[in-house]
Coordinates of C-alpha atoms in Angstrom, one line a residue:
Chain A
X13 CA 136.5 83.2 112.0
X14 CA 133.8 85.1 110.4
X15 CA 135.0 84.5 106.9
X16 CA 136.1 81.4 107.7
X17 CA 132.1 80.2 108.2
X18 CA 131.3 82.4 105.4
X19 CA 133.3 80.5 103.0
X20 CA 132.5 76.9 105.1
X21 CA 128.5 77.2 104.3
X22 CA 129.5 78.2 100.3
X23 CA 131.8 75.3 100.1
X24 CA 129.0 72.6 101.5
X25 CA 126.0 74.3 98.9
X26 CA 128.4 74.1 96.3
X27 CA 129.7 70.9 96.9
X28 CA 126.2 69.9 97.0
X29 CA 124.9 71.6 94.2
X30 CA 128.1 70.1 91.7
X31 CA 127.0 66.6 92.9
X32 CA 123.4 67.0 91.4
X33 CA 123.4 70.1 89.7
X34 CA 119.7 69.8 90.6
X35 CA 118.9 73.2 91.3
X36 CA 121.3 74.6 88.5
X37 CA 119.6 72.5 85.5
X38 CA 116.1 73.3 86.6
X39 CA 117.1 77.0 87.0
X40 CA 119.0 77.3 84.0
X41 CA 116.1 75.5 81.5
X42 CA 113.2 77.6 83.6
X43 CA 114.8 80.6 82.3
X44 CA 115.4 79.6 78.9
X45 CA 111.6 78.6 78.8
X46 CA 111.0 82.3 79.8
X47 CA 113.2 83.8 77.2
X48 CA 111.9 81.9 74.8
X49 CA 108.3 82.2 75.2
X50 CA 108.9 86.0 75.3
X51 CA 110.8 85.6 71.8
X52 CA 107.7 83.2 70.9
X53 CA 105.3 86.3 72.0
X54 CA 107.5 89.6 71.2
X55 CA 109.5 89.0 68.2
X56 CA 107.6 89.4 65.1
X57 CA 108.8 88.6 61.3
X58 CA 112.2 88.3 62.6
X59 CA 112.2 91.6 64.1
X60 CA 112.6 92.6 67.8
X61 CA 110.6 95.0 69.7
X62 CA 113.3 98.2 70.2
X63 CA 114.7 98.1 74.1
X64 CA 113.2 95.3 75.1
X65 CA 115.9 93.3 75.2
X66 CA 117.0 94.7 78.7
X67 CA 113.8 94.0 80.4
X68 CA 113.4 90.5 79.0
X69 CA 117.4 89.4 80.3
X70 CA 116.2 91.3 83.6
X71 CA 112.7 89.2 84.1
X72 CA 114.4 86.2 83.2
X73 CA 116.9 86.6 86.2
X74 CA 114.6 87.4 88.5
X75 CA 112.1 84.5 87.6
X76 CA 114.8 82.5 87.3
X77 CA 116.3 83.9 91.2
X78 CA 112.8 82.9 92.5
X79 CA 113.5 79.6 91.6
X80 CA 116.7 78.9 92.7
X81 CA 116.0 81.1 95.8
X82 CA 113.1 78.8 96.9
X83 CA 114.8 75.6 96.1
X84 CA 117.8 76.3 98.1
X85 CA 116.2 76.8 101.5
X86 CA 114.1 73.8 101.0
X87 CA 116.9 71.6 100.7
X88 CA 118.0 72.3 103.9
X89 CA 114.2 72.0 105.3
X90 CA 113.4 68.7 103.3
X91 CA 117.6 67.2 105.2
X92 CA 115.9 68.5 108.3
X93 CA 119.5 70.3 108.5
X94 CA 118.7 74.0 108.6
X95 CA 118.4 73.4 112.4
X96 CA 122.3 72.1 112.2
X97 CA 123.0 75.3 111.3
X98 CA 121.5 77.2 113.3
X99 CA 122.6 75.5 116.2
X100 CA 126.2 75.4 115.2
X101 CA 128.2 77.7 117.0
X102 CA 128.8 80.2 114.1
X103 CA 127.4 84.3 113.5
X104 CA 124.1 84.2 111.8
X105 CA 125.1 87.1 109.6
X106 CA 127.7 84.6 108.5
X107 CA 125.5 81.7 107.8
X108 CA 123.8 84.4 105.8
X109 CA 126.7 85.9 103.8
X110 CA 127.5 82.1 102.7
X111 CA 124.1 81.7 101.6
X112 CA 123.7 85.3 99.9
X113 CA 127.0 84.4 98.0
X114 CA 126.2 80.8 96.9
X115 CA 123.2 82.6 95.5
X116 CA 124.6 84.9 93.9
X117 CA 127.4 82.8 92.0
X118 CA 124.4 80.3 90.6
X119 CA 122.5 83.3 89.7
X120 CA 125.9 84.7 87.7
X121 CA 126.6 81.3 85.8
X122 CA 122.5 81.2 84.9
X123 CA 123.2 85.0 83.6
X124 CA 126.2 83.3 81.6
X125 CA 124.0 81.7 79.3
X126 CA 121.0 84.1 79.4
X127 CA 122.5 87.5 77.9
X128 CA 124.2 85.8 74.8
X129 CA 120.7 83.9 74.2
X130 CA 118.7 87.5 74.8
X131 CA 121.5 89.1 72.2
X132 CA 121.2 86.2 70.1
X133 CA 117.1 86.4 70.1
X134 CA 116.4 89.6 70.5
X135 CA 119.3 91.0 67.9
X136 CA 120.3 93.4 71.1
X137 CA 124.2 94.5 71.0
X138 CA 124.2 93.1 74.9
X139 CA 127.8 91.7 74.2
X140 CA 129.2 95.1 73.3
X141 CA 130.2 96.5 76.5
X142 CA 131.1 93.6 78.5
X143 CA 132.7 95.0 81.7
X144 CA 130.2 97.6 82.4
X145 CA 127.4 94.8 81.5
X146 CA 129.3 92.4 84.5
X147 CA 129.5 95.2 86.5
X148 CA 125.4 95.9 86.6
X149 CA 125.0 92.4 86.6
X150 CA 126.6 91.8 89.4
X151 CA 125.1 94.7 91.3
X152 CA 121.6 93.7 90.4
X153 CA 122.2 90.4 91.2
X154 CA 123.3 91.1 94.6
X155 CA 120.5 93.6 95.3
X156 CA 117.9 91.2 94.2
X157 CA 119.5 88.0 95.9
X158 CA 120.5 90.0 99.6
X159 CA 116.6 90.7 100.1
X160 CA 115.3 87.1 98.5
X161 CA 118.0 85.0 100.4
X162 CA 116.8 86.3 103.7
X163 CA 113.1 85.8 102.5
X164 CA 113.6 82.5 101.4
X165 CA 115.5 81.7 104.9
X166 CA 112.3 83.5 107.0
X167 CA 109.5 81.7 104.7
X168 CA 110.9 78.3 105.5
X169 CA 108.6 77.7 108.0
X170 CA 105.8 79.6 107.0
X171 CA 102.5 78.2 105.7
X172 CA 102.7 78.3 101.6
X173 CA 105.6 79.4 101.3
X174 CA 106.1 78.5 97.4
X175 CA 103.4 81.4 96.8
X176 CA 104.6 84.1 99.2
X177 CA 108.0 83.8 98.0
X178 CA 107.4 85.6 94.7
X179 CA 104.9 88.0 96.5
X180 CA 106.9 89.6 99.0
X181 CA 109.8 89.3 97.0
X182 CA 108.8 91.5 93.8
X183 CA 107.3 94.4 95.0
X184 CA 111.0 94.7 97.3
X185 CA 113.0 94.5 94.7
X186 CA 111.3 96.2 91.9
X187 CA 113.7 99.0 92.7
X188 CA 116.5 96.5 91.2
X189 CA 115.4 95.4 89.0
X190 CA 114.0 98.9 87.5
X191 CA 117.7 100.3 87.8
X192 CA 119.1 97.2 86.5
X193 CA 117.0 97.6 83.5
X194 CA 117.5 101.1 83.0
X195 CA 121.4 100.4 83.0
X196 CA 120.9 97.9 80.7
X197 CA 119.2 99.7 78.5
X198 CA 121.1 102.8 78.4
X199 CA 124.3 100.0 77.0
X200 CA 121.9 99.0 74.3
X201 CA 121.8 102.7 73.0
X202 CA 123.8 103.1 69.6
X203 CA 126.3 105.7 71.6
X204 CA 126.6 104.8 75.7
X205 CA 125.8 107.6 77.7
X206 CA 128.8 106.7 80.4
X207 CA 126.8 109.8 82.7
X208 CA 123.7 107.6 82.9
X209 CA 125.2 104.3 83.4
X210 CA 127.2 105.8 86.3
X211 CA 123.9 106.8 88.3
X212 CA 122.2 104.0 87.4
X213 CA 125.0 102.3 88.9
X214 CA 125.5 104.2 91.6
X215 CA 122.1 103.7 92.7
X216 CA 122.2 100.1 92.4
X217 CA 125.1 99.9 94.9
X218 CA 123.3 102.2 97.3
X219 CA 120.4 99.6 96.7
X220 CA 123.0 96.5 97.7
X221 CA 124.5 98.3 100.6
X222 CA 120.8 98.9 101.7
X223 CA 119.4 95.8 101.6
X224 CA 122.5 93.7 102.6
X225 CA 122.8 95.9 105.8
X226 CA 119.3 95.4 106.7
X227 CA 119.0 91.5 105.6
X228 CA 122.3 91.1 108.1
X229 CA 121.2 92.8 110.8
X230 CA 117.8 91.1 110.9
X231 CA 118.5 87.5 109.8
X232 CA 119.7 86.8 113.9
X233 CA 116.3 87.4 115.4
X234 CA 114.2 86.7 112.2
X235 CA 116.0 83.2 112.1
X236 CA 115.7 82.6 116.0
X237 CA 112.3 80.6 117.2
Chain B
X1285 CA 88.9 101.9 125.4
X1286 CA 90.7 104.7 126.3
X1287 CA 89.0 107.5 127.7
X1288 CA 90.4 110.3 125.3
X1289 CA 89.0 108.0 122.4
X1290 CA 84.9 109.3 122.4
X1291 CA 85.8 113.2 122.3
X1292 CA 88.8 112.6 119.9
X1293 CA 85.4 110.5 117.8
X1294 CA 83.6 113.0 117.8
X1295 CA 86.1 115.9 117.5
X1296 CA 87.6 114.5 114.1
X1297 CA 83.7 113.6 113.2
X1298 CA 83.3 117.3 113.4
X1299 CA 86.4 117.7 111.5
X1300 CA 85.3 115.4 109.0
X1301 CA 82.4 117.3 108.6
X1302 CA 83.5 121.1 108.4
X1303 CA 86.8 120.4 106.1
X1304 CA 84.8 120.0 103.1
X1305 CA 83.0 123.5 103.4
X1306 CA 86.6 125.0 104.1
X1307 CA 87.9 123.0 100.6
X1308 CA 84.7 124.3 99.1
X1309 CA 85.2 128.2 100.0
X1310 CA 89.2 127.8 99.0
X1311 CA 89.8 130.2 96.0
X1312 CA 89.9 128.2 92.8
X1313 CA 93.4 127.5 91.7
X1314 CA 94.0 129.5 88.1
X1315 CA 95.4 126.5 86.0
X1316 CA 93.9 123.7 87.0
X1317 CA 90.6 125.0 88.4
X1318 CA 88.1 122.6 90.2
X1319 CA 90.5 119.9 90.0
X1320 CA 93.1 121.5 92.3
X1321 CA 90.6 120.5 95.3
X1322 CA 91.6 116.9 95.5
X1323 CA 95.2 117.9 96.8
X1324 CA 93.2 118.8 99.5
X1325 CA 92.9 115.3 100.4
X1326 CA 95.6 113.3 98.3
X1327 CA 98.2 115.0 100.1
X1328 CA 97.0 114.4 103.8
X1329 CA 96.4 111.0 102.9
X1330 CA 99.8 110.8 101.3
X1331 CA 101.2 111.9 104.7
X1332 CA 99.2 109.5 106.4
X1333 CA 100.3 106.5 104.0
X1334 CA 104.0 107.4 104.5
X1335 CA 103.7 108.0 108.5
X1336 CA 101.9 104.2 108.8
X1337 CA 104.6 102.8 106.5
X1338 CA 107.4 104.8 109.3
X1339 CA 104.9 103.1 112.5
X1340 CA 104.8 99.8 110.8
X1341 CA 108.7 99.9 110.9
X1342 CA 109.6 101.1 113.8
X1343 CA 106.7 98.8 116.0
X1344 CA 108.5 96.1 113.7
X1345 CA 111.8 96.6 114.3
X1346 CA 111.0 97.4 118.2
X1347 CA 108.8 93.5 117.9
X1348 CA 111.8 91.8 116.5
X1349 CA 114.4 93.0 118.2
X1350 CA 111.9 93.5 122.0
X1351 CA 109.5 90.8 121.5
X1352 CA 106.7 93.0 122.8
X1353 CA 103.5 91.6 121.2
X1354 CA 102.1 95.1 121.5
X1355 CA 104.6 96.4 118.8
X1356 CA 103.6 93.4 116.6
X1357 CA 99.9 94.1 116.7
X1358 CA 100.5 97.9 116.2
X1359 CA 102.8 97.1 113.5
X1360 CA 99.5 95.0 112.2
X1361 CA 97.3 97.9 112.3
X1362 CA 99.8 100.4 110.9
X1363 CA 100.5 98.5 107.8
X1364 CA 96.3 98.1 107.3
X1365 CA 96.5 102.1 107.3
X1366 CA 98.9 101.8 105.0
X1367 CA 97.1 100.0 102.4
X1368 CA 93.7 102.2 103.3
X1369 CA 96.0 105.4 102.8
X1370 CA 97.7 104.3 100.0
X1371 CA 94.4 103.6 98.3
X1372 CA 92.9 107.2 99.0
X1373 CA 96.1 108.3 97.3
X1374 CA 96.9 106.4 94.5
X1375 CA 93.0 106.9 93.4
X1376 CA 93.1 110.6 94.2
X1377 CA 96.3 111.5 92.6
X1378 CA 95.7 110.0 88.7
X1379 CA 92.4 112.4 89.4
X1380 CA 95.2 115.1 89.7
X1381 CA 97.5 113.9 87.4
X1382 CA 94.5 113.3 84.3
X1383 CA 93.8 116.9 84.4
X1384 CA 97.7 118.1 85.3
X1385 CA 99.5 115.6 83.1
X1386 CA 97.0 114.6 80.5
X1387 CA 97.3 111.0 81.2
X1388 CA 96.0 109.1 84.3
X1389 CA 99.3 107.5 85.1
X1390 CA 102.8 108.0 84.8
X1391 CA 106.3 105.7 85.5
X1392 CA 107.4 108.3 87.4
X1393 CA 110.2 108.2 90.3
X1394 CA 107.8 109.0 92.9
X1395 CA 105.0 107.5 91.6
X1396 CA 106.5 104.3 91.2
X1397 CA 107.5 104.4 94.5
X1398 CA 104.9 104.9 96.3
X1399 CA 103.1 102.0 94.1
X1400 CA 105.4 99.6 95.7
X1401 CA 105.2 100.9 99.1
X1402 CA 101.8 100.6 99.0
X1403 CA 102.1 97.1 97.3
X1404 CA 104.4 95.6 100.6
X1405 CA 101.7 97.2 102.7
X1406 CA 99.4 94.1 100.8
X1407 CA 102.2 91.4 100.7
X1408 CA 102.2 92.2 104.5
X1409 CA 98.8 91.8 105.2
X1410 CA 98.5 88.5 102.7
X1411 CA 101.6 87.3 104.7
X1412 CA 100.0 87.7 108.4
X1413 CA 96.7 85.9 106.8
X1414 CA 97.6 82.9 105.1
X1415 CA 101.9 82.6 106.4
X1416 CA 100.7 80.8 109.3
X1417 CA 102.4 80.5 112.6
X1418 CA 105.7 82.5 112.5
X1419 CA 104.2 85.1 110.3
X1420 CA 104.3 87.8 112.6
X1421 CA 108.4 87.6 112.7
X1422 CA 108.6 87.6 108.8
X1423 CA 105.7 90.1 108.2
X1424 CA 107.7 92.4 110.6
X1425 CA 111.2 91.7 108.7
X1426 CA 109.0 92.7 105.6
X1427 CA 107.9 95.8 107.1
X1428 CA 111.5 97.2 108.0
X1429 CA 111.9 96.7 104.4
X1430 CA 108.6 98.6 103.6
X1431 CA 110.0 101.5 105.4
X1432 CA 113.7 101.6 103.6
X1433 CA 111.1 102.8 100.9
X1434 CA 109.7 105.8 103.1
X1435 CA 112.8 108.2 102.2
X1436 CA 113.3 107.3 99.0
X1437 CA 109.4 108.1 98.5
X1438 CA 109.6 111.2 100.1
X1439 CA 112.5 112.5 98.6
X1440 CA 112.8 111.0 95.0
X1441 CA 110.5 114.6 93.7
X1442 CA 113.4 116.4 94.5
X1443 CA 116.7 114.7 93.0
X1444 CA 115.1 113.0 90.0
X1445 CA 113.8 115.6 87.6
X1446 CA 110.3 114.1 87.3
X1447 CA 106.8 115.8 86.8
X1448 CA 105.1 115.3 90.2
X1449 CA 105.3 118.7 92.5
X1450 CA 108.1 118.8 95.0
X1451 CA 108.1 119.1 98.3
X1452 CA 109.1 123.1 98.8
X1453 CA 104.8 123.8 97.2
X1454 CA 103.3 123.3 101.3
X1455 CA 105.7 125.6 102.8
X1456 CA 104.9 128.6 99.8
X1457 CA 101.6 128.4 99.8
X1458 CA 99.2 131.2 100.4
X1459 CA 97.0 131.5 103.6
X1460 CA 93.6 131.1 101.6
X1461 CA 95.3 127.5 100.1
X1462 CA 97.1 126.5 103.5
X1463 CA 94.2 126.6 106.2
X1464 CA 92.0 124.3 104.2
X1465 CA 95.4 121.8 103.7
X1466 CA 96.4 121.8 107.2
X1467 CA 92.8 121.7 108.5
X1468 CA 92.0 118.7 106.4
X1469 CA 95.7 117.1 107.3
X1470 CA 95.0 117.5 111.0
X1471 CA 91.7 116.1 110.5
X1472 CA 93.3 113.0 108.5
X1473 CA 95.9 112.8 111.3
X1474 CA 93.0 112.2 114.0
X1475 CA 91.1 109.7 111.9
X1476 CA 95.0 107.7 111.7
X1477 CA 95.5 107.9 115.4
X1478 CA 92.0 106.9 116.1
X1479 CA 91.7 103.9 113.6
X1480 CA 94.7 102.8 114.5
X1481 CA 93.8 102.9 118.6
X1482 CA 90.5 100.9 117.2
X1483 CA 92.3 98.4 114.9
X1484 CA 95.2 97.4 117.5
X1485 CA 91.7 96.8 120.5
X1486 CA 90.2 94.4 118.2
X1487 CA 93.2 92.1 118.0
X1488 CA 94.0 93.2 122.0
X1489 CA 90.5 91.4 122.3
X1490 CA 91.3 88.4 119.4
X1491 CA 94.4 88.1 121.4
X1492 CA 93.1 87.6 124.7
X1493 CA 90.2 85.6 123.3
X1494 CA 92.5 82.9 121.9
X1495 CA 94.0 82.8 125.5
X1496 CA 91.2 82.3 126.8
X1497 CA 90.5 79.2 124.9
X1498 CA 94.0 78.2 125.4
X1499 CA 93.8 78.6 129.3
X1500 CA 90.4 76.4 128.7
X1501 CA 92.0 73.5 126.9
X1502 CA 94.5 73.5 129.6

C-alpha cells in the first residue's frame, strides 16, 4: 500500500512534468546560466582555476534544486490541489517519499547535462570515474533534496516563501554539499584516493539516512493545519 | 515573575562581577600567554550556544508533536540564545585562533559546524519574523534540524584530525585553570536560564495581549 502511493504521487508529477516540461526547461537553462557565468568569471586565457571544477558542478545543483524545489510545491498551491492530497486517505511519509523521489530524478537528468558541460568548461576529468561520480551524485542529491522537499512542502503557506526557501535551506545542507564537493574533488585528483572517497561517501549516506528519517517523521504534523 | 528570578539576578550579577578577577588572578598559560584568557569565556559561551541549540529542539519537537504553545515560545527564546551565544563564540574564538593558528579563521570541521548551527539559529528567527502565520510549525521543523547539528558539533574535534582542541583539555586541566572555567561556566549557565525565563515572559505577555484584543473584537 505504502509503495503503492509512493509510486502513485511520482507517476502524477511526472506525468505532469512530461506534458510541459515547464519546470525541467527552466531548471535545466537556470543552471547552465550559472555554469556559464562562473566560466565567464573564473576561467581566464582558456585556463581553469585548479579544483574548482567540483564546487562549480556542486553550486549549480544546488541553485538549480532551489529552483525546481520551489516550483514544484507551487504547482500544487497555484491547482489548489495540495489539499487533495492531504486529504486523501494515504501515509504522509508516503506522499513525501513520492515527492522526495520525483525530485530527486529531475534533479539527476539536470546533473546529466551539467557534469559533461563543467568537464567540458572547466577542462576537469569529471567523466573519468563514472560509477563512483553517480554514486556521490546520487547521495548528495538525496541529502540535499530529503531536507528541501520537506521545506518546500512546510513554506507553502508561509508568507514569502520564494525568499525563505533558499535561506533555511543552505545553511541545512551545507554539510552536503561540502562532502559532496570534497568527494568530487578527491575524483578530480590525477591518482583517486579510493580511502577518501569511501569516507566522503560514507558520510554522505549517514547525511541521507539523517535527514530522510527526520523529514519522514516530521512531514505528518508539520503538514497538518 | 517567578519568585527565584530576583535572587538568581542578582546572584549571577555577582557572578558576573567577581569571574573576571578570578580570570584575571589565573596563572598565565606558557604558550599562548594573555590570550589564553578568552577560553575563559569562548568555551562557556560555546556550551551555552550548543545547550540552546539542544532546548530549541527538544521544546520543538515537544510543540509539534504536543501542541503546547509553551514549548513553541521556549523553543523561540532558546533559538535567540542561540544566536546571542553563538555570537560571543564565533567572535571570541578567531581572538583564540589569530594568536593559536596564525590566521583569524579556518575551514575547519568544527568550526564550520558551528558556523552553520549558529546560521539556522538566524534562518529561525528570520523565519518566525517575516513567515507569517504558520511559522511557528516550520520554524520548529527547522529547529529539529538545527539540533541534528549539536552532535556532530560536539564531536567532529575528535574523529576528524583538525586543529581546534578536543574535548579531553576540561577534564585535565589543573585546579588554578579549572576554578576560573567552571566559575565563569556556572555563571554563563545562570545568565542562559535567566534570559531565557525573561525572553519566554515577554511573549507570555505579547501572547496574552493579542488575546486580549482578540477577545475584544469578539
Amino acid at each position: 500500500m505504502f509503495g503503492r502511493i509512493v509510486w502513485l504521487v511520482l507517476r502524477k508529477d511526472f506525468m505532469i512534468e512530461v506534458r510541459s516540461l515547464e519546470t525541467a526547461y527552466t531548471m535545466l537553462f537556470f543552471a547552465i546560466s550559472c555554469v556559464l557565468v562562473f566560466a565567464f568569471a573564473l576561467v581566464q586565457e582558456g585556463r581553469a582555476p585548479e579544483g574548482g571544477a567540483a564546487g562549480i558542478l556542486w553550486i549549480a545543483i544546488a541553485f538549480a534544486g532551489t529552483l525546481a524545489l520551489g516550483r514544484t510545491f507551487e504547482r500544487e498551491r497555484q491547482a489548489e490541489t495540495l489539499r487533495a492530497l492531504l486529504l486523501a486517505p494515504a501515509a504522509r511519509p508516503a506522499v513525501y517519499l513520492g515527492k522526495l523521489l520525483g525530485i530527486v530524478a529531475l534533479l539527476s537528468a539536470a546533473e546529466t547535462v551539467l557534469v559533461p558541460l563543467v568537464a567540458l568548461l572547466f577542462q576537469a576529468p569529471l567523466l573519468a570515474h563514472p560509477i563512483w561520480l553517480a554514486l556521490i551524485l546520487l547521495t548528495g542529491t538525496v541529502g540535499f533534496a530529503a531536507v528541501g522537499t520537506l521545506f518546500a512542502a512546510m513554506l507553502i503557506r508561509a508568507r514569502s516563501r520564494d525568499v525563505l526557501l533558499p535561506v533555511l535551506l543552505y545553511p541545512i545542507t551545507v554539510p552536503v554539499i561540502i562532502a559532496g564537493v570534497r568527494a568530487t574533488s578527491v575524483l578530480l585528483e590525477p591518482d583517486v584516493n579510493t580511502g577518501f572517497l569511501q569516507v566522503w561517501l560514507a558520510l554522505l549516506v549517514c547525511f541521507d539516512v539523517v535527514f530522510v528519517t527526520l523529514a519522514l517523521w516530521t512531514f505528518e504534523p508539520l503538514m497538518t493545519d | 515573575m517567578p519568585k527565584w528570578f530576583i535572587p538568581l539576578a542578582i546572584l549571577c550579577g555577582l557572578m558576573c562581577a567577581t569571574a573576571p578577577i578570578l580570570v584575571a588572578q589565573a596563572p598565565y598559560e606558557s604558550t599562548m600567554g594573555l590570550v589564553q584568557k578568552v577560553f575563559y569565556v569562548h568555551l562557556p559561551s560555546a556550551w551555552m550556544f550548543l545547550l540552546a541549540a539542544i532546548v530549541c529542539g527538544i521544546a520543538s519537537v515537544r510543540y509539534l508533536f504536543g501542541g503546547d504553545s509553551r514549548q513553541d515560545r521556549l523553543a523561540w527564546a532558546a533559538a535567540e540564545l542561540a544566536v546571542l551565544f553563538g555570537v560571543v563564540t564565533l567572535v571570541t574564538g578567531p581572538l583564540w585562533a589569530r594568536k593559536a593558528w596564525g590566521v583569524w579563521w579556518q575551514w575547519d570541521v568544527r568550526l564550520t559546524a558551528s558556523l552553520m548551527g549558529w546560521m539556522v539559529a538566524v534562518a529561525y528567527l528570520l523565519l518566525r519574523k517575516y513567515g507569517g502565520p504558520g511559522s511557528d510549525k516550520l520554524a520548529a521543523g527547522l529547529a529539529l534540524f538545527g539540533m541534528a547539528n549539536v552532535p556532530f558539533v560536539y564531536i567532529s574535534v575528535n574523529y576528524w584530525r583538525t586543529i581546534h582542541p578536543t574535548t579531553n583539555v576540561v577534564p585535565t586541566l589543573p585546579t588554578s585553570f579549572g576554578v576560573p572555567l567552571w566559575f565563569s561556566a556556572a555563571a554563563f549557565l545562570l545568565l542562559f536560564v535567566l534570559l531565557l525565563r525573561l525572553r519566554m515572559r515577554l511573549e507570555e505577555q505579547r501572547a496574552r495581549i493579542d488575546a486580549l484584543y482578540l477577545s475584544m473584537d469578539t
